[in-house]
């Protein structure tokens, strides 16, 4: 069963009042994360010879984030074989949470510095017959819009693959624009 350390997606966006009442966190994005009941994990060390992100000017490129829980467990499976569309969407949502963790690090802890999510790059572990890759990746895209609002709207691609690292169901990378410090 796919799961990730977050509350289910709400039916509506949080109100400004809800955001204001979640004021124990400093920035507007962190308040929204609190209202949504999300837990953003600490950044974990890369599994191979790469860095979690690179920055060129105000553009941040985030390395692929797999569907990995904060406790280290993986959301593994193959769409079209042993993994449902809903489980795939939950795995993509988990990837988005991990993308946010990397972005927080890239922004020096201040997610309000994110000016725009430019692009999401997604890979779905799927059988050749599976064709709903965009629906799977909506789990990631929807969460980014829930957290960041209109600046979370982005371009993207969703590609089916015969396998992904460690057997995970989904992997996503992203490109963000951030404001100067």
Short mmCIF file of N, CA and C in Angstrom, two decimals, residues 9-172:
data_model
loop_
_atom_site.label_atom_id
_atom_site.label_comp_id
_atom_site.label_asym_id
_atom_site.label_seq_id
_atom_site.Cartn_x
_atom_site.Cartn_y
_atom_site.Cartn_z
N UNK A 9 -4.83 14.77 0.28
CA UNK A 9 -5.05 16.06 -0.38
C UNK A 9 -6.40 16.61 0.03
N UNK A 10 -6.44 17.87 0.45
CA UNK A 10 -7.72 18.46 0.80
C UNK A 10 -8.55 18.72 -0.45
N UNK A 11 -9.86 18.84 -0.29
CA UNK A 11 -10.73 19.11 -1.41
C UNK A 11 -10.63 20.56 -1.86
N UNK A 12 -10.26 21.46 -0.96
CA UNK A 12 -10.12 22.87 -1.29
C UNK A 12 -8.79 23.37 -0.76
N UNK A 13 -8.35 24.48 -1.31
CA UNK A 13 -7.13 25.11 -0.81
C UNK A 13 -7.39 25.69 0.57
N UNK A 14 -6.37 25.78 1.42
CA UNK A 14 -6.57 26.40 2.74
C UNK A 14 -6.93 27.87 2.58
N UNK A 15 -7.78 28.35 3.46
CA UNK A 15 -8.16 29.76 3.43
C UNK A 15 -7.03 30.60 4.00
N UNK A 16 -7.07 31.89 3.71
CA UNK A 16 -6.07 32.80 4.28
C UNK A 16 -6.15 32.77 5.81
N UNK A 17 -7.37 32.63 6.35
CA UNK A 17 -7.54 32.55 7.80
C UNK A 17 -6.82 31.31 8.35
N UNK A 18 -6.99 30.16 7.67
CA UNK A 18 -6.30 28.94 8.10
C UNK A 18 -4.78 29.15 8.06
N UNK A 19 -4.31 29.81 7.00
CA UNK A 19 -2.88 30.05 6.89
C UNK A 19 -2.40 30.97 8.01
N UNK A 20 -3.18 31.99 8.32
CA UNK A 20 -2.80 32.92 9.39
C UNK A 20 -2.78 32.23 10.74
N UNK A 21 -3.70 31.29 10.96
CA UNK A 21 -3.77 30.59 12.25
C UNK A 21 -2.64 29.58 12.41
N UNK A 22 -1.99 29.20 11.32
CA UNK A 22 -0.89 28.26 11.41
C UNK A 22 0.42 29.00 11.58
N UNK A 23 0.39 30.13 12.23
CA UNK A 23 1.50 31.06 12.30
C UNK A 23 2.71 30.65 13.08
N UNK A 24 2.80 29.43 13.57
CA UNK A 24 3.99 29.05 14.33
C UNK A 24 5.21 28.92 13.44
N UNK A 25 5.03 28.74 12.14
CA UNK A 25 6.15 28.67 11.21
C UNK A 25 6.33 30.05 10.60
N UNK A 26 7.54 30.36 10.15
CA UNK A 26 7.86 31.73 9.78
C UNK A 26 7.23 32.20 8.48
N UNK A 27 7.41 31.50 7.37
CA UNK A 27 6.99 32.01 6.09
C UNK A 27 5.61 31.51 5.66
N UNK A 28 5.08 32.18 4.64
CA UNK A 28 3.75 31.80 4.12
C UNK A 28 3.73 30.37 3.61
N UNK A 29 4.79 29.95 2.91
CA UNK A 29 4.83 28.58 2.38
C UNK A 29 4.89 27.59 3.54
N UNK A 30 5.70 27.87 4.54
CA UNK A 30 5.77 26.96 5.69
C UNK A 30 4.43 26.90 6.43
N UNK A 31 3.73 28.03 6.50
CA UNK A 31 2.40 28.01 7.12
C UNK A 31 1.45 27.13 6.33
N UNK A 32 1.50 27.25 5.00
CA UNK A 32 0.63 26.43 4.15
C UNK A 32 0.98 24.95 4.34
N UNK A 33 2.25 24.63 4.43
CA UNK A 33 2.67 23.24 4.67
C UNK A 33 2.06 22.74 5.98
N UNK A 34 2.09 23.59 7.01
CA UNK A 34 1.49 23.22 8.30
C UNK A 34 0.00 23.00 8.20
N UNK A 35 -0.70 23.89 7.50
CA UNK A 35 -2.15 23.76 7.34
C UNK A 35 -2.49 22.47 6.59
N UNK A 36 -1.68 22.13 5.61
CA UNK A 36 -1.91 20.91 4.84
C UNK A 36 -1.56 19.65 5.62
N UNK A 37 -0.92 19.81 6.78
CA UNK A 37 -0.55 18.65 7.59
C UNK A 37 0.62 17.86 7.03
N UNK A 38 1.47 18.51 6.26
CA UNK A 38 2.62 17.84 5.65
C UNK A 38 3.81 17.84 6.59
N UNK A 39 4.61 16.82 6.48
CA UNK A 39 5.90 16.75 7.16
C UNK A 39 6.97 16.72 6.09
N UNK A 40 7.80 17.74 6.06
CA UNK A 40 8.88 17.81 5.07
C UNK A 40 10.13 17.27 5.76
N UNK A 41 10.71 16.18 5.23
CA UNK A 41 11.85 15.56 5.91
C UNK A 41 13.13 16.38 5.77
N UNK A 42 14.09 16.05 6.58
CA UNK A 42 15.42 16.62 6.43
C UNK A 42 16.03 16.03 5.16
N UNK A 43 16.87 16.79 4.54
CA UNK A 43 17.53 16.35 3.31
C UNK A 43 18.44 15.18 3.62
N UNK A 44 18.30 14.10 2.85
CA UNK A 44 19.18 12.94 3.06
C UNK A 44 20.33 12.99 2.05
N UNK A 45 21.40 12.29 2.37
CA UNK A 45 22.58 12.27 1.51
C UNK A 45 22.26 11.53 0.21
N UNK A 46 22.83 11.99 -0.91
CA UNK A 46 22.62 11.30 -2.19
C UNK A 46 23.12 9.86 -2.11
N UNK A 47 22.51 9.00 -2.93
CA UNK A 47 22.86 7.57 -2.93
C UNK A 47 24.04 7.25 -3.83
N UNK A 48 24.51 8.22 -4.60
CA UNK A 48 25.61 7.97 -5.54
C UNK A 48 26.41 9.26 -5.71
N UNK A 49 27.18 9.34 -6.78
CA UNK A 49 28.08 10.47 -7.02
C UNK A 49 27.35 11.61 -7.72
N UNK A 50 26.52 12.33 -6.97
CA UNK A 50 25.83 13.50 -7.47
C UNK A 50 25.46 14.37 -6.28
N UNK A 51 24.97 15.58 -6.55
CA UNK A 51 24.52 16.47 -5.49
C UNK A 51 23.01 16.61 -5.58
N UNK A 52 22.34 16.94 -4.47
CA UNK A 52 20.88 17.03 -4.49
C UNK A 52 20.35 18.15 -5.39
N UNK A 53 21.15 19.22 -5.56
CA UNK A 53 20.74 20.32 -6.43
C UNK A 53 21.96 21.08 -6.89
N UNK A 54 21.80 21.79 -7.99
CA UNK A 54 22.79 22.76 -8.43
C UNK A 54 22.05 24.07 -8.68
N UNK A 55 22.82 25.14 -8.65
CA UNK A 55 22.22 26.46 -8.86
C UNK A 55 23.05 27.22 -9.88
N UNK A 56 22.37 27.85 -10.81
CA UNK A 56 23.01 28.73 -11.78
C UNK A 56 22.20 30.02 -11.77
N UNK A 57 22.79 31.07 -11.22
CA UNK A 57 22.04 32.31 -11.05
C UNK A 57 20.88 32.06 -10.09
N UNK A 58 19.68 32.37 -10.52
CA UNK A 58 18.50 32.17 -9.68
C UNK A 58 17.72 30.91 -10.06
N UNK A 59 18.32 30.07 -10.88
CA UNK A 59 17.68 28.83 -11.29
C UNK A 59 18.28 27.66 -10.51
N UNK A 60 17.40 26.86 -9.92
CA UNK A 60 17.83 25.70 -9.14
C UNK A 60 17.34 24.44 -9.84
N UNK A 61 18.28 23.50 -10.06
CA UNK A 61 17.99 22.22 -10.70
C UNK A 61 18.05 21.14 -9.63
N UNK A 62 16.93 20.49 -9.40
CA UNK A 62 16.86 19.46 -8.35
C UNK A 62 17.03 18.09 -8.98
N UNK A 63 17.94 17.31 -8.42
CA UNK A 63 18.16 15.94 -8.87
C UNK A 63 16.91 15.11 -8.63
N UNK A 64 16.83 13.98 -9.33
CA UNK A 64 15.68 13.09 -9.19
C UNK A 64 15.46 12.67 -7.75
N UNK A 65 14.21 12.79 -7.32
CA UNK A 65 13.81 12.39 -5.97
C UNK A 65 12.90 11.18 -6.08
N UNK A 66 13.27 10.12 -5.41
CA UNK A 66 12.48 8.89 -5.49
C UNK A 66 11.38 8.90 -4.43
N UNK A 67 10.47 7.96 -4.57
CA UNK A 67 9.36 7.82 -3.62
C UNK A 67 9.89 7.12 -2.37
N UNK A 68 10.48 7.93 -1.49
CA UNK A 68 11.12 7.43 -0.28
C UNK A 68 10.53 8.15 0.92
N UNK A 69 10.05 7.37 1.88
CA UNK A 69 9.48 7.91 3.11
C UNK A 69 10.56 8.51 4.00
N UNK A 70 10.17 9.35 4.92
CA UNK A 70 11.11 9.94 5.87
C UNK A 70 11.83 8.87 6.69
N UNK A 71 11.18 7.72 6.91
CA UNK A 71 11.81 6.64 7.68
C UNK A 71 12.73 5.77 6.82
N UNK A 72 12.88 6.12 5.53
CA UNK A 72 13.77 5.39 4.64
C UNK A 72 13.10 4.30 3.82
N UNK A 73 11.84 3.98 4.13
CA UNK A 73 11.15 2.94 3.36
C UNK A 73 10.81 3.48 1.97
N UNK A 74 10.79 2.58 1.02
CA UNK A 74 10.56 2.95 -0.38
C UNK A 74 9.16 2.54 -0.83
N UNK A 75 8.57 3.35 -1.71
CA UNK A 75 7.29 3.01 -2.32
C UNK A 75 7.61 2.36 -3.66
N UNK A 76 7.65 1.04 -3.66
CA UNK A 76 8.08 0.29 -4.84
C UNK A 76 6.90 -0.36 -5.54
N UNK A 77 7.03 -0.52 -6.84
CA UNK A 77 6.00 -1.18 -7.62
C UNK A 77 6.05 -0.75 -9.06
N UNK A 78 5.29 -1.45 -9.89
CA UNK A 78 5.24 -1.17 -11.32
C UNK A 78 3.79 -0.93 -11.71
N UNK A 79 3.52 0.28 -12.22
CA UNK A 79 2.18 0.63 -12.67
C UNK A 79 1.80 -0.27 -13.84
N UNK A 80 0.59 -0.78 -13.80
CA UNK A 80 0.12 -1.69 -14.84
C UNK A 80 0.37 -3.14 -14.50
N UNK A 81 1.11 -3.41 -13.41
CA UNK A 81 1.38 -4.79 -12.99
C UNK A 81 0.89 -5.00 -11.56
N UNK A 82 1.64 -4.45 -10.60
CA UNK A 82 1.33 -4.69 -9.19
C UNK A 82 1.11 -3.40 -8.40
N UNK A 83 0.81 -2.31 -9.10
CA UNK A 83 0.67 -1.00 -8.45
C UNK A 83 -0.48 -0.27 -9.11
N UNK A 84 -1.41 0.23 -8.31
CA UNK A 84 -2.59 0.91 -8.85
C UNK A 84 -2.28 2.36 -9.20
N UNK A 85 -3.17 2.97 -9.96
CA UNK A 85 -3.04 4.39 -10.29
C UNK A 85 -2.98 5.22 -9.01
N UNK A 86 -3.85 4.92 -8.05
CA UNK A 86 -3.89 5.67 -6.79
C UNK A 86 -2.58 5.52 -6.01
N UNK A 87 -2.01 4.31 -6.01
CA UNK A 87 -0.72 4.11 -5.34
C UNK A 87 0.38 4.89 -6.05
N UNK A 88 0.32 4.92 -7.37
CA UNK A 88 1.29 5.70 -8.14
C UNK A 88 1.18 7.18 -7.84
N UNK A 89 -0.04 7.69 -7.72
CA UNK A 89 -0.23 9.10 -7.39
C UNK A 89 0.32 9.41 -6.00
N UNK A 90 0.12 8.49 -5.04
CA UNK A 90 0.66 8.68 -3.69
C UNK A 90 2.19 8.68 -3.73
N UNK A 91 2.78 7.82 -4.57
CA UNK A 91 4.24 7.78 -4.70
C UNK A 91 4.74 9.09 -5.31
N UNK A 92 4.03 9.62 -6.30
CA UNK A 92 4.41 10.89 -6.92
C UNK A 92 4.30 12.03 -5.91
N UNK A 93 3.29 11.98 -5.06
CA UNK A 93 3.11 12.98 -4.00
C UNK A 93 4.30 12.92 -3.03
N UNK A 94 4.74 11.72 -2.72
CA UNK A 94 5.89 11.53 -1.84
C UNK A 94 7.14 12.13 -2.50
N UNK A 95 7.30 11.93 -3.80
CA UNK A 95 8.42 12.53 -4.52
C UNK A 95 8.38 14.05 -4.39
N UNK A 96 7.17 14.63 -4.51
CA UNK A 96 7.03 16.08 -4.40
C UNK A 96 7.47 16.57 -3.02
N UNK A 97 7.13 15.82 -1.99
CA UNK A 97 7.55 16.18 -0.64
C UNK A 97 9.07 16.19 -0.55
N UNK A 98 9.71 15.22 -1.19
CA UNK A 98 11.17 15.18 -1.19
C UNK A 98 11.78 16.29 -2.04
N UNK A 99 11.12 16.66 -3.12
CA UNK A 99 11.56 17.82 -3.91
C UNK A 99 11.51 19.08 -3.06
N UNK A 100 10.44 19.24 -2.29
CA UNK A 100 10.32 20.41 -1.41
C UNK A 100 11.43 20.42 -0.36
N UNK A 101 11.80 19.25 0.15
CA UNK A 101 12.89 19.18 1.13
C UNK A 101 14.20 19.68 0.52
N UNK A 102 14.47 19.30 -0.72
CA UNK A 102 15.68 19.76 -1.40
C UNK A 102 15.59 21.26 -1.67
N UNK A 103 14.42 21.72 -2.11
CA UNK A 103 14.26 23.14 -2.40
C UNK A 103 14.46 23.97 -1.14
N UNK A 104 13.97 23.47 0.01
CA UNK A 104 14.16 24.20 1.27
C UNK A 104 15.65 24.39 1.53
N UNK A 105 16.42 23.34 1.31
CA UNK A 105 17.88 23.43 1.50
C UNK A 105 18.48 24.44 0.51
N UNK A 106 18.05 24.38 -0.75
CA UNK A 106 18.59 25.28 -1.77
C UNK A 106 18.26 26.74 -1.48
N UNK A 107 17.16 26.97 -0.77
CA UNK A 107 16.72 28.33 -0.42
C UNK A 107 17.22 28.77 0.94
N UNK A 108 18.14 28.02 1.52
CA UNK A 108 18.64 28.38 2.85
C UNK A 108 17.58 28.29 3.92
N UNK A 109 16.58 27.42 3.72
CA UNK A 109 15.53 27.22 4.71
C UNK A 109 14.29 28.07 4.50
N UNK A 110 14.32 29.02 3.56
CA UNK A 110 13.21 29.95 3.36
C UNK A 110 12.49 29.65 2.04
N UNK A 111 11.44 28.85 2.10
CA UNK A 111 10.70 28.49 0.89
C UNK A 111 9.96 29.67 0.26
N UNK A 112 9.82 30.77 0.98
CA UNK A 112 9.21 31.95 0.40
C UNK A 112 10.09 32.56 -0.69
N UNK A 113 11.32 32.13 -0.79
CA UNK A 113 12.21 32.61 -1.86
C UNK A 113 11.88 31.99 -3.21
N UNK A 114 11.06 30.94 -3.23
CA UNK A 114 10.69 30.33 -4.51
C UNK A 114 9.81 31.31 -5.28
N UNK A 115 10.27 31.71 -6.47
CA UNK A 115 9.51 32.63 -7.31
C UNK A 115 8.59 31.89 -8.27
N UNK A 116 9.05 30.72 -8.76
CA UNK A 116 8.27 29.95 -9.73
C UNK A 116 8.82 28.54 -9.82
N UNK A 117 7.94 27.57 -9.84
CA UNK A 117 8.34 26.22 -10.21
C UNK A 117 8.25 26.20 -11.73
N UNK A 118 9.38 25.99 -12.38
CA UNK A 118 9.44 26.08 -13.83
C UNK A 118 9.06 24.77 -14.51
N UNK A 119 9.58 23.66 -13.99
CA UNK A 119 9.38 22.38 -14.68
C UNK A 119 9.50 21.23 -13.70
N UNK A 120 8.68 20.20 -13.92
CA UNK A 120 8.79 18.92 -13.21
C UNK A 120 9.11 17.86 -14.25
N UNK A 121 10.08 17.05 -13.95
CA UNK A 121 10.49 15.96 -14.83
C UNK A 121 10.19 14.66 -14.10
N UNK A 122 9.32 13.83 -14.67
CA UNK A 122 8.85 12.65 -13.94
C UNK A 122 9.00 11.37 -14.74
N UNK A 123 9.38 10.33 -14.03
CA UNK A 123 9.53 9.00 -14.59
C UNK A 123 8.65 8.04 -13.80
N UNK A 124 7.90 7.22 -14.51
CA UNK A 124 6.96 6.28 -13.90
C UNK A 124 7.39 4.87 -14.26
N UNK A 125 7.60 4.03 -13.26
CA UNK A 125 7.93 2.63 -13.46
C UNK A 125 6.66 1.93 -13.91
N UNK A 126 6.61 1.50 -15.18
CA UNK A 126 5.36 1.00 -15.73
C UNK A 126 5.57 -0.10 -16.76
N UNK A 127 4.52 -0.88 -16.96
CA UNK A 127 4.52 -1.88 -18.03
C UNK A 127 4.35 -1.16 -19.37
N UNK A 128 4.70 -1.83 -20.48
CA UNK A 128 4.52 -1.19 -21.79
C UNK A 128 3.05 -0.84 -22.09
N UNK A 129 2.12 -1.56 -21.49
CA UNK A 129 0.70 -1.32 -21.76
C UNK A 129 0.13 -0.14 -20.95
N UNK A 130 0.81 0.27 -19.90
CA UNK A 130 0.30 1.34 -19.04
C UNK A 130 0.44 2.67 -19.77
N UNK A 131 -0.62 3.48 -19.81
CA UNK A 131 -0.58 4.75 -20.55
C UNK A 131 -1.03 5.95 -19.74
N UNK A 132 -1.27 5.80 -18.45
CA UNK A 132 -1.77 6.90 -17.63
C UNK A 132 -0.66 7.62 -16.86
N UNK A 133 0.51 7.74 -17.44
CA UNK A 133 1.63 8.40 -16.77
C UNK A 133 1.27 9.81 -16.29
N UNK A 134 0.59 10.62 -17.14
CA UNK A 134 0.24 11.97 -16.67
C UNK A 134 -0.65 11.96 -15.42
N UNK A 135 -1.57 11.01 -15.34
CA UNK A 135 -2.43 10.92 -14.16
C UNK A 135 -1.63 10.57 -12.92
N UNK A 136 -0.63 9.72 -13.06
CA UNK A 136 0.24 9.38 -11.93
C UNK A 136 0.97 10.63 -11.45
N UNK A 137 1.56 11.36 -12.37
CA UNK A 137 2.40 12.51 -12.02
C UNK A 137 1.56 13.67 -11.47
N UNK A 138 0.25 13.64 -11.71
CA UNK A 138 -0.61 14.65 -11.07
C UNK A 138 -0.46 14.63 -9.56
N UNK A 139 -0.11 13.49 -8.98
CA UNK A 139 0.13 13.43 -7.54
C UNK A 139 1.22 14.40 -7.10
N UNK A 140 2.23 14.55 -7.91
CA UNK A 140 3.31 15.51 -7.65
C UNK A 140 2.86 16.93 -7.97
N UNK A 141 2.35 17.12 -9.17
CA UNK A 141 1.96 18.47 -9.61
C UNK A 141 0.90 19.08 -8.70
N UNK A 142 -0.10 18.30 -8.34
CA UNK A 142 -1.17 18.82 -7.49
C UNK A 142 -0.63 19.28 -6.14
N UNK A 143 0.29 18.50 -5.56
CA UNK A 143 0.84 18.89 -4.26
C UNK A 143 1.65 20.18 -4.37
N UNK A 144 2.43 20.31 -5.43
CA UNK A 144 3.23 21.53 -5.59
C UNK A 144 2.34 22.77 -5.70
N UNK A 145 1.20 22.64 -6.38
CA UNK A 145 0.27 23.77 -6.47
C UNK A 145 -0.41 24.00 -5.12
N UNK A 146 -0.74 22.94 -4.40
CA UNK A 146 -1.34 23.11 -3.06
C UNK A 146 -0.40 23.87 -2.14
N UNK A 147 0.89 23.55 -2.21
CA UNK A 147 1.87 24.16 -1.31
C UNK A 147 2.25 25.57 -1.76
N UNK A 148 2.51 25.75 -3.05
CA UNK A 148 3.06 27.02 -3.53
C UNK A 148 2.03 27.95 -4.19
N UNK A 149 0.79 27.49 -4.36
CA UNK A 149 -0.22 28.31 -5.03
C UNK A 149 0.11 28.46 -6.50
N UNK A 150 -0.21 29.63 -7.06
CA UNK A 150 -0.03 29.84 -8.50
C UNK A 150 1.42 29.71 -8.95
N UNK A 151 2.38 30.03 -8.10
CA UNK A 151 3.78 29.88 -8.51
C UNK A 151 4.19 28.41 -8.58
N UNK A 152 3.32 27.52 -8.11
CA UNK A 152 3.57 26.09 -8.21
C UNK A 152 3.17 25.49 -9.54
N UNK A 153 2.45 26.26 -10.37
CA UNK A 153 2.06 25.77 -11.70
C UNK A 153 3.29 25.72 -12.58
N UNK A 154 3.46 24.62 -13.32
CA UNK A 154 4.72 24.36 -14.01
C UNK A 154 4.50 23.59 -15.31
N UNK A 155 5.52 23.60 -16.14
CA UNK A 155 5.55 22.69 -17.28
C UNK A 155 6.10 21.36 -16.77
N UNK A 156 5.91 20.29 -17.54
CA UNK A 156 6.43 19.01 -17.07
C UNK A 156 6.45 17.99 -18.19
N UNK A 157 7.11 16.89 -17.91
CA UNK A 157 6.95 15.69 -18.73
C UNK A 157 6.76 14.51 -17.80
N UNK A 158 6.08 13.49 -18.32
CA UNK A 158 5.84 12.25 -17.59
C UNK A 158 6.15 11.10 -18.53
N UNK A 159 7.19 10.36 -18.20
CA UNK A 159 7.69 9.31 -19.08
C UNK A 159 7.59 7.97 -18.38
N UNK A 160 7.14 6.95 -19.11
CA UNK A 160 7.13 5.58 -18.59
C UNK A 160 8.47 4.92 -18.81
N UNK A 161 8.92 4.16 -17.81
CA UNK A 161 10.21 3.47 -17.87
C UNK A 161 10.00 2.00 -17.49
N UNK A 162 10.90 1.16 -17.96
CA UNK A 162 10.80 -0.26 -17.61
C UNK A 162 11.27 -0.54 -16.19
N UNK A 163 12.08 0.35 -15.62
CA UNK A 163 12.51 0.20 -14.23
C UNK A 163 13.03 1.55 -13.75
N UNK A 164 13.06 1.69 -12.42
CA UNK A 164 13.61 2.88 -11.78
C UNK A 164 14.51 2.43 -10.64
N UNK A 165 15.38 3.32 -10.13
CA UNK A 165 16.30 2.94 -9.06
C UNK A 165 15.57 2.30 -7.87
N UNK A 166 16.12 1.22 -7.39
CA UNK A 166 15.63 0.51 -6.20
C UNK A 166 14.20 0.00 -6.35
N UNK A 167 13.69 -0.03 -7.57
CA UNK A 167 12.35 -0.53 -7.82
C UNK A 167 11.22 0.43 -7.46
N UNK A 168 11.56 1.72 -7.21
CA UNK A 168 10.51 2.67 -6.83
C UNK A 168 9.53 2.86 -7.98
N UNK A 169 8.32 3.30 -7.63
CA UNK A 169 7.26 3.48 -8.62
C UNK A 169 7.41 4.78 -9.41
N UNK A 170 7.96 5.82 -8.79
CA UNK A 170 8.04 7.13 -9.42
C UNK A 170 9.33 7.83 -8.99
N UNK A 171 9.88 8.63 -9.90
CA UNK A 171 11.01 9.52 -9.59
C UNK A 171 10.73 10.86 -10.26
N UNK A 172 10.96 11.95 -9.53
CA UNK A 172 10.75 13.28 -10.10
C UNK A 172 11.94 14.18 -9.82
#
